[in-house]
Tab-separated table of N, CA and C in Angstrom:
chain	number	residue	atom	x	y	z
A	1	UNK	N	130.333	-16.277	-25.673
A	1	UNK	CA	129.327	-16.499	-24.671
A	1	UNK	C	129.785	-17.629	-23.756
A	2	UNK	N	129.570	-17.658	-22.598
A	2	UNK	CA	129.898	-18.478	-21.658
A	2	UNK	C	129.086	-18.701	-20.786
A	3	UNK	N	128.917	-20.401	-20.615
A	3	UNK	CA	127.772	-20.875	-19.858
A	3	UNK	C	128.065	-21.210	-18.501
A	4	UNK	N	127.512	-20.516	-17.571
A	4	UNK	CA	128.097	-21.096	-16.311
A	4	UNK	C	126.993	-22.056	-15.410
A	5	UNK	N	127.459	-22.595	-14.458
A	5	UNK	CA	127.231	-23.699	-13.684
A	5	UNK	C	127.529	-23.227	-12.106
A	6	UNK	N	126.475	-22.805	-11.699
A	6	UNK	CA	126.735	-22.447	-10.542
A	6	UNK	C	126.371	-23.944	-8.823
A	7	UNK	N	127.071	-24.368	-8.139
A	7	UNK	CA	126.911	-25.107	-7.044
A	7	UNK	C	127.573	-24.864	-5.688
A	8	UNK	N	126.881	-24.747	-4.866
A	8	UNK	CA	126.632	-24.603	-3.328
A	8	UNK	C	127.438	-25.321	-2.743
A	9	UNK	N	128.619	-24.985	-2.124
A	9	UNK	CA	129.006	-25.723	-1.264
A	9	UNK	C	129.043	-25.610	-0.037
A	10	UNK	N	128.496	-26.503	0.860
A	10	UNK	CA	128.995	-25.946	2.564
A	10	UNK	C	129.999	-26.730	3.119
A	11	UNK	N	130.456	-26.481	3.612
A	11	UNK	CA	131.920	-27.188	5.191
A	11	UNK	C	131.281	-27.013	5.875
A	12	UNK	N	131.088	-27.579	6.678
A	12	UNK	CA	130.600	-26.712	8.333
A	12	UNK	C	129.659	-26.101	9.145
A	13	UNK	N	130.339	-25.065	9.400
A	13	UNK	CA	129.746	-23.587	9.280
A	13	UNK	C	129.849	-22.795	8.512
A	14	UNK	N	130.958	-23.189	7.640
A	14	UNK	CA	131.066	-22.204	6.477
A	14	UNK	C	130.419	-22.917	5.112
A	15	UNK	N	130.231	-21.687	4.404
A	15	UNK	CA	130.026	-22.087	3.150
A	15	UNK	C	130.712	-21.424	1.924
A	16	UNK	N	130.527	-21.390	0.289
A	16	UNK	CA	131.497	-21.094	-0.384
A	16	UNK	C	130.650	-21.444	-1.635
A	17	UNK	N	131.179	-20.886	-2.659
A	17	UNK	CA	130.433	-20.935	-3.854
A	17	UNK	C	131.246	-21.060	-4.800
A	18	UNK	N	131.291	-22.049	-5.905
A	18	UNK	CA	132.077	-22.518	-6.978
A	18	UNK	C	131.198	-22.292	-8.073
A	19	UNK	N	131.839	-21.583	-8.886
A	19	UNK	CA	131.620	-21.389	-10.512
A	19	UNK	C	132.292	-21.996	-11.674
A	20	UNK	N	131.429	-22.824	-12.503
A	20	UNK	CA	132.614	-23.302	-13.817
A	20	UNK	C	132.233	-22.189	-14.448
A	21	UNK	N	133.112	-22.276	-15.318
A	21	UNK	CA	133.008	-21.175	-17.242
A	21	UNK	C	133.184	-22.117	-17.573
A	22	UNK	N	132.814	-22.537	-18.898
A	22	UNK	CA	133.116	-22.930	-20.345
A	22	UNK	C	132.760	-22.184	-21.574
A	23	UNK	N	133.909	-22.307	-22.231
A	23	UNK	CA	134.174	-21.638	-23.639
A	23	UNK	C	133.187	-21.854	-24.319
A	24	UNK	N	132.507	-23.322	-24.234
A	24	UNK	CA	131.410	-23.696	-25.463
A	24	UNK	C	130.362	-24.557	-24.749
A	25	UNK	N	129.377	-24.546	-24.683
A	25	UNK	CA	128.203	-24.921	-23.820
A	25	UNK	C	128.677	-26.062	-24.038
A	26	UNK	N	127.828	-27.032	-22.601
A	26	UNK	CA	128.025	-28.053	-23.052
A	26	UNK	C	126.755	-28.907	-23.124
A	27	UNK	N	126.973	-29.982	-24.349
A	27	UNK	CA	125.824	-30.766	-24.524
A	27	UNK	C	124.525	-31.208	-23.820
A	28	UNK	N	125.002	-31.363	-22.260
A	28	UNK	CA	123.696	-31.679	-21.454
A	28	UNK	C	124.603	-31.518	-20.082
A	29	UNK	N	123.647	-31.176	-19.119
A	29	UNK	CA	124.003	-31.501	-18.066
A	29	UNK	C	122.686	-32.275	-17.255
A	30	UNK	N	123.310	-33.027	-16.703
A	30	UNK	CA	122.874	-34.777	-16.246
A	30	UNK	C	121.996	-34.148	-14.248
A	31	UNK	N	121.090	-33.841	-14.348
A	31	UNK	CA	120.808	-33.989	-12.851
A	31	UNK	C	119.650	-34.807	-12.849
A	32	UNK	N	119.707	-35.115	-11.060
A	32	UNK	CA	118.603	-36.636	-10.386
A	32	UNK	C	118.541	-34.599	-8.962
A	33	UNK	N	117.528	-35.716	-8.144
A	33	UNK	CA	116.775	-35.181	-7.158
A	33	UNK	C	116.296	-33.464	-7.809
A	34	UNK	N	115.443	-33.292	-8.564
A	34	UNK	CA	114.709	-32.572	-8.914
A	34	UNK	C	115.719	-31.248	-9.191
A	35	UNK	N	117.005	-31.537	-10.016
A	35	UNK	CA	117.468	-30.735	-10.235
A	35	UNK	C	118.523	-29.975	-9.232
A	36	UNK	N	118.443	-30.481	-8.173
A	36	UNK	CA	119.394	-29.641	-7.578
A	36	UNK	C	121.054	-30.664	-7.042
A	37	UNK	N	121.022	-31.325	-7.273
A	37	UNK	CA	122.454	-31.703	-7.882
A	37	UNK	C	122.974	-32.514	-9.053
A	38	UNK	N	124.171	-32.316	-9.323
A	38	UNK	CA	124.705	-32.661	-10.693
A	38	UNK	C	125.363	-34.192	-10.292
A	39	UNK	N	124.659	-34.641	-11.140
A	39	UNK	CA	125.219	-36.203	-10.932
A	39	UNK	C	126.002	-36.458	-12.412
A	40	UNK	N	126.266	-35.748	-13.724
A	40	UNK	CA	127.182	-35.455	-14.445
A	40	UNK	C	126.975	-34.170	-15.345
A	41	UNK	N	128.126	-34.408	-16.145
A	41	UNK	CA	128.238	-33.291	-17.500
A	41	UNK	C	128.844	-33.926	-18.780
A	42	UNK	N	128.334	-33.557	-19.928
A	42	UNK	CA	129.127	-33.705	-20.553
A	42	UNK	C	128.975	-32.548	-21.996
A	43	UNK	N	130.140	-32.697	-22.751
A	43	UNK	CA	130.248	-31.649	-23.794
A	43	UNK	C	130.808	-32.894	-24.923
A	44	UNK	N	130.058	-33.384	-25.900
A	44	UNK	CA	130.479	-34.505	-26.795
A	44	UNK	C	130.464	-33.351	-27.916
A	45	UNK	N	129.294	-32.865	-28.688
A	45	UNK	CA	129.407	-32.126	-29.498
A	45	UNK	C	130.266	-31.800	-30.343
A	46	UNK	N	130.709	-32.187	-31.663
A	46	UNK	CA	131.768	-31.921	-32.008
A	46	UNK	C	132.795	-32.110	-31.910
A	47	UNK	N	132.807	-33.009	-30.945
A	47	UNK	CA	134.121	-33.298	-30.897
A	47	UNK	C	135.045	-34.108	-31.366
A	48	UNK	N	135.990	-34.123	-31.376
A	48	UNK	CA	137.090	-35.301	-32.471
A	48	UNK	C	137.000	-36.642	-30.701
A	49	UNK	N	137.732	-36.245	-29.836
A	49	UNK	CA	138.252	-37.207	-28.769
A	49	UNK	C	137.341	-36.600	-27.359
A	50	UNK	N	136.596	-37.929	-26.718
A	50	UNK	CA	135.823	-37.662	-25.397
A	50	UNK	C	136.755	-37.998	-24.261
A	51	UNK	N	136.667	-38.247	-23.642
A	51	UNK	CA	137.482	-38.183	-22.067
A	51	UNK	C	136.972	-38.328	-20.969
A	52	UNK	N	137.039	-39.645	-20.346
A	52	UNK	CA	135.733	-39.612	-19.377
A	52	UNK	C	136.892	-39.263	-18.535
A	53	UNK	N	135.296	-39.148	-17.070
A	53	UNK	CA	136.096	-38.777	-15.686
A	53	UNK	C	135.297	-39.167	-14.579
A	54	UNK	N	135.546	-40.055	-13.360
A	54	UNK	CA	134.586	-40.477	-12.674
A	54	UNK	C	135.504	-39.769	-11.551
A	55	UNK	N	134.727	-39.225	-10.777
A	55	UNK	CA	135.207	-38.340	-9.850
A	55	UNK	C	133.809	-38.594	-8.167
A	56	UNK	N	134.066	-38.687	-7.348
A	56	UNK	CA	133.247	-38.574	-6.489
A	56	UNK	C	133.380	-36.711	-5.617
A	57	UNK	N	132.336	-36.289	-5.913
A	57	UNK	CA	131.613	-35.100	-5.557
A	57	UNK	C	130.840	-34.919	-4.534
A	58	UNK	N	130.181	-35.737	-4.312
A	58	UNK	CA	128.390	-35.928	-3.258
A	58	UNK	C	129.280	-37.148	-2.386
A	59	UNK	N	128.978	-36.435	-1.090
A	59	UNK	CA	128.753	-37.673	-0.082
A	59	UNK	C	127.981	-38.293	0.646
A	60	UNK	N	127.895	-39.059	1.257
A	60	UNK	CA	126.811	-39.382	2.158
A	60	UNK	C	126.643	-38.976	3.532
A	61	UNK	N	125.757	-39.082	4.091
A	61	UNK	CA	125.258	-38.216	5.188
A	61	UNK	C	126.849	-38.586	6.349
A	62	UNK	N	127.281	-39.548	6.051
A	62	UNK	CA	128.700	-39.595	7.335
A	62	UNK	C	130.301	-39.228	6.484
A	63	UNK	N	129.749	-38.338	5.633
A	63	UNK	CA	130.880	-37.567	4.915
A	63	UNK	C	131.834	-38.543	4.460
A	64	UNK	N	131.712	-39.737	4.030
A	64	UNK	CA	132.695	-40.511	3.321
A	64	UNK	C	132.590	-40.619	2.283
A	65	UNK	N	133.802	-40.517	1.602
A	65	UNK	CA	133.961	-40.252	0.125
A	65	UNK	C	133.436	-42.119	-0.815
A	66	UNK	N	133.037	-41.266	-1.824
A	66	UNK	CA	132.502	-42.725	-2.762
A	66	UNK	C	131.381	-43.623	-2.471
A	67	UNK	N	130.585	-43.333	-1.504
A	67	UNK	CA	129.571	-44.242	-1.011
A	67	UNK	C	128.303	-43.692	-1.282
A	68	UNK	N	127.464	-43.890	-0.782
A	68	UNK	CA	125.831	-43.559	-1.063
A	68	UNK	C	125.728	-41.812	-1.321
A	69	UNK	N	125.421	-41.320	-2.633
A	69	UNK	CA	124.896	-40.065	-2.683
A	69	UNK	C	124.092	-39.238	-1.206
A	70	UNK	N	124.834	-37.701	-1.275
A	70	UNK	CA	124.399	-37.446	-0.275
A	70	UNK	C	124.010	-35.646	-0.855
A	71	UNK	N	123.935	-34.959	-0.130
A	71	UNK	CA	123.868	-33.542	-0.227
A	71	UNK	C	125.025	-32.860	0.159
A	72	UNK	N	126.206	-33.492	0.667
A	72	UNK	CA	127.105	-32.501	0.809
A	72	UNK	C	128.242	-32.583	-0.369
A	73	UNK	N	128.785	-31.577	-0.800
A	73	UNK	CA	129.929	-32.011	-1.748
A	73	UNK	C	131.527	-32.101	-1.389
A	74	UNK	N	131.553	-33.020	-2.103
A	74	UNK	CA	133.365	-32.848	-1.019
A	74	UNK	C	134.296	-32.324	-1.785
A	75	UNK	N	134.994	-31.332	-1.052
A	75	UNK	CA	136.073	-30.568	-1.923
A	75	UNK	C	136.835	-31.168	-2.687
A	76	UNK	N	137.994	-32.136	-2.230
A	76	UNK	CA	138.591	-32.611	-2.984
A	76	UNK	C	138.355	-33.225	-4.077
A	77	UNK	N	137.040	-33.645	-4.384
A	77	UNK	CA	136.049	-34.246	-5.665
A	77	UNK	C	135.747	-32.447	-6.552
A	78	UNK	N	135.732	-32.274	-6.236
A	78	UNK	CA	135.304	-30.548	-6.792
A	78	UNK	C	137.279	-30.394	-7.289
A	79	UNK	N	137.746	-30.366	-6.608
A	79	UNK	CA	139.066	-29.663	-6.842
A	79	UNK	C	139.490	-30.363	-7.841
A	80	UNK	N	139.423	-32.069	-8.301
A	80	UNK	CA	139.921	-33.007	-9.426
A	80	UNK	C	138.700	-32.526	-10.461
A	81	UNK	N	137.665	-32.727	-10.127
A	81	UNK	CA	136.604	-32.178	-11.469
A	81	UNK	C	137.199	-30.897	-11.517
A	82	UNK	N	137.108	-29.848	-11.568
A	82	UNK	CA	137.665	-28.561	-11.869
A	82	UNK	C	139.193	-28.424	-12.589
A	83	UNK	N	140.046	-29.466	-12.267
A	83	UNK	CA	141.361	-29.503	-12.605
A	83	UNK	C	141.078	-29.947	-14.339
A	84	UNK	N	140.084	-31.304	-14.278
A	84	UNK	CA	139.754	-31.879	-15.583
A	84	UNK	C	139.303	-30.556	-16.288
A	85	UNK	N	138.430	-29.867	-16.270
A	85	UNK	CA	137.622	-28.574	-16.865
A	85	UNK	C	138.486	-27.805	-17.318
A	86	UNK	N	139.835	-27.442	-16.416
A	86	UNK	CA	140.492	-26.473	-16.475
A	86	UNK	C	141.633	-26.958	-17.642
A	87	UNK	N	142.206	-28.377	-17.378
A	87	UNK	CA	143.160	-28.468	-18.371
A	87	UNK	C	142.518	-29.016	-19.602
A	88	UNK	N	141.279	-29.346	-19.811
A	88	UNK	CA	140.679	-29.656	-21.124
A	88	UNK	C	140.256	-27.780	-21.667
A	89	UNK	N	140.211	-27.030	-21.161
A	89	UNK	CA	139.969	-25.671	-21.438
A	89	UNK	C	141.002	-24.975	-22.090
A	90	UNK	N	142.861	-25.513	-21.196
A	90	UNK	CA	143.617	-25.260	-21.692
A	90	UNK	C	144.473	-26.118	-22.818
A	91	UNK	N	144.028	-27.288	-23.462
A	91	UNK	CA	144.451	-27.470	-24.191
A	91	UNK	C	143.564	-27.753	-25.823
A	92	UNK	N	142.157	-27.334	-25.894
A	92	UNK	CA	141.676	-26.937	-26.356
A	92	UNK	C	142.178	-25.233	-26.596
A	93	UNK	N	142.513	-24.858	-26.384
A	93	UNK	CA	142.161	-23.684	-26.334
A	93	UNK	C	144.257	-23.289	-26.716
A	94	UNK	N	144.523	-23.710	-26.979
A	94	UNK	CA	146.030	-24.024	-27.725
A	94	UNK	C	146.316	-24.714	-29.075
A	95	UNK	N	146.145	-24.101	-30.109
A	95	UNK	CA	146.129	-24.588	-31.085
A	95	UNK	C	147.715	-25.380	-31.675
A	96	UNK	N	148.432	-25.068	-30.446
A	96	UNK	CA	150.005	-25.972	-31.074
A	96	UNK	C	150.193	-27.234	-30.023
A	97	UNK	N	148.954	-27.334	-29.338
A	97	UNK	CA	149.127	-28.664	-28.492
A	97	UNK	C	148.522	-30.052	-29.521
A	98	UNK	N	147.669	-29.915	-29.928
A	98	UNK	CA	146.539	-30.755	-30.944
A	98	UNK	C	145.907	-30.151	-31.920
A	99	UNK	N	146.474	-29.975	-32.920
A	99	UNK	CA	146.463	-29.166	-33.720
A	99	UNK	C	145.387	-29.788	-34.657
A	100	UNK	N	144.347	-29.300	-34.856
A	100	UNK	CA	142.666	-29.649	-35.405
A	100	UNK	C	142.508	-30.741	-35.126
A	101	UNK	N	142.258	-30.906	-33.362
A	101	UNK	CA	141.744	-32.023	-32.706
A	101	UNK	C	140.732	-31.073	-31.500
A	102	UNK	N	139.787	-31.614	-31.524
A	102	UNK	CA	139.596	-31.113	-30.020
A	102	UNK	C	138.688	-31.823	-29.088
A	103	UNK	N	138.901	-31.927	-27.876
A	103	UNK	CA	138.485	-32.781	-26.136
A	103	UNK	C	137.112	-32.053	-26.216
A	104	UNK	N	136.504	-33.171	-25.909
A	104	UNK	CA	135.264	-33.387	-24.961
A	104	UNK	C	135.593	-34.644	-23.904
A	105	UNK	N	134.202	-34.145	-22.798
A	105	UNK	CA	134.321	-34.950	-21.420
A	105	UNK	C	132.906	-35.579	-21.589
A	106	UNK	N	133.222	-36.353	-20.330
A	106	UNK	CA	131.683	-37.494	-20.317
A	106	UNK	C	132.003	-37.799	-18.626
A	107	UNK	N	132.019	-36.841	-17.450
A	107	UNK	CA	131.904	-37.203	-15.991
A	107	UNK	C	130.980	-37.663	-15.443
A	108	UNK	N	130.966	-38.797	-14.682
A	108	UNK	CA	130.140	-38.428	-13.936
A	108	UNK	C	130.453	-38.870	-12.263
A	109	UNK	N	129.447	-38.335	-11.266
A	109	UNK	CA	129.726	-37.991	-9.834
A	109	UNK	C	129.547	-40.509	-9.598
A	110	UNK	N	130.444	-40.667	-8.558
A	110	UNK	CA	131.091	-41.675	-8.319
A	110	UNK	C	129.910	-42.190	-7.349
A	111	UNK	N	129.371	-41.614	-6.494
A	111	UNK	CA	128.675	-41.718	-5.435
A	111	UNK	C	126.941	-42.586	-6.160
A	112	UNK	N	126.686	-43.350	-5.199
A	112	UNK	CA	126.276	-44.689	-5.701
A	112	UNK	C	124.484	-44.195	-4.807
């Protein structure tokens, strides 16, 4: 079973839609303004080793990265969170990398 996480992104005029998967739910996910953005995640559960990740995601209304929470998300904050997801997915998920160990995360969005 796989839990997904669906968030809205716009550029522009354009817009675009990003999906996580994860293999194994994760413990909580962390939202402020009535639910509609993620200010973190994490998957501790079980796990042997956590892994934080502070990543800025949300910007502020003059699109600069790391400063006052905003409603827009910035790609390149999406593209490093997703990279974390992806290689904690793949080395979990390799039993000759860490062999009866396994990653959990503790992110959260940078924006103040």
């Amino acid at each position: 079973m796989h839990n997904r996480i669906s968030i809205r992104i716009t550029k522009s005029a354009q817009s675009s839609h990003v999906q996580f998967q994860y293999n194994t739910p994760p413990e909580s996910i962390l939202t402020t303004d009535g639910g509609n953005r993620i200010n973190g995640v994490q998957d501790r559960r079980g796990k042997d080793i956590i892994l934080g990740g502070l990543f800025t995601v949300h910007n502020d209304a003059e699109g600069s990265a790391g400063g006052k929470c905003g409603n827009k998300v910035w790609g390149q904050g999406m593209e490093t969170l997703e990279a974390m997801f992806y290689s904690l997915d793949s080395i979990n998920s390799d039993p000759d990398l860490l062999p009866n160990i396994t990653l959990g995360y503790d992110i959260r969005d940078t924006c103040q």
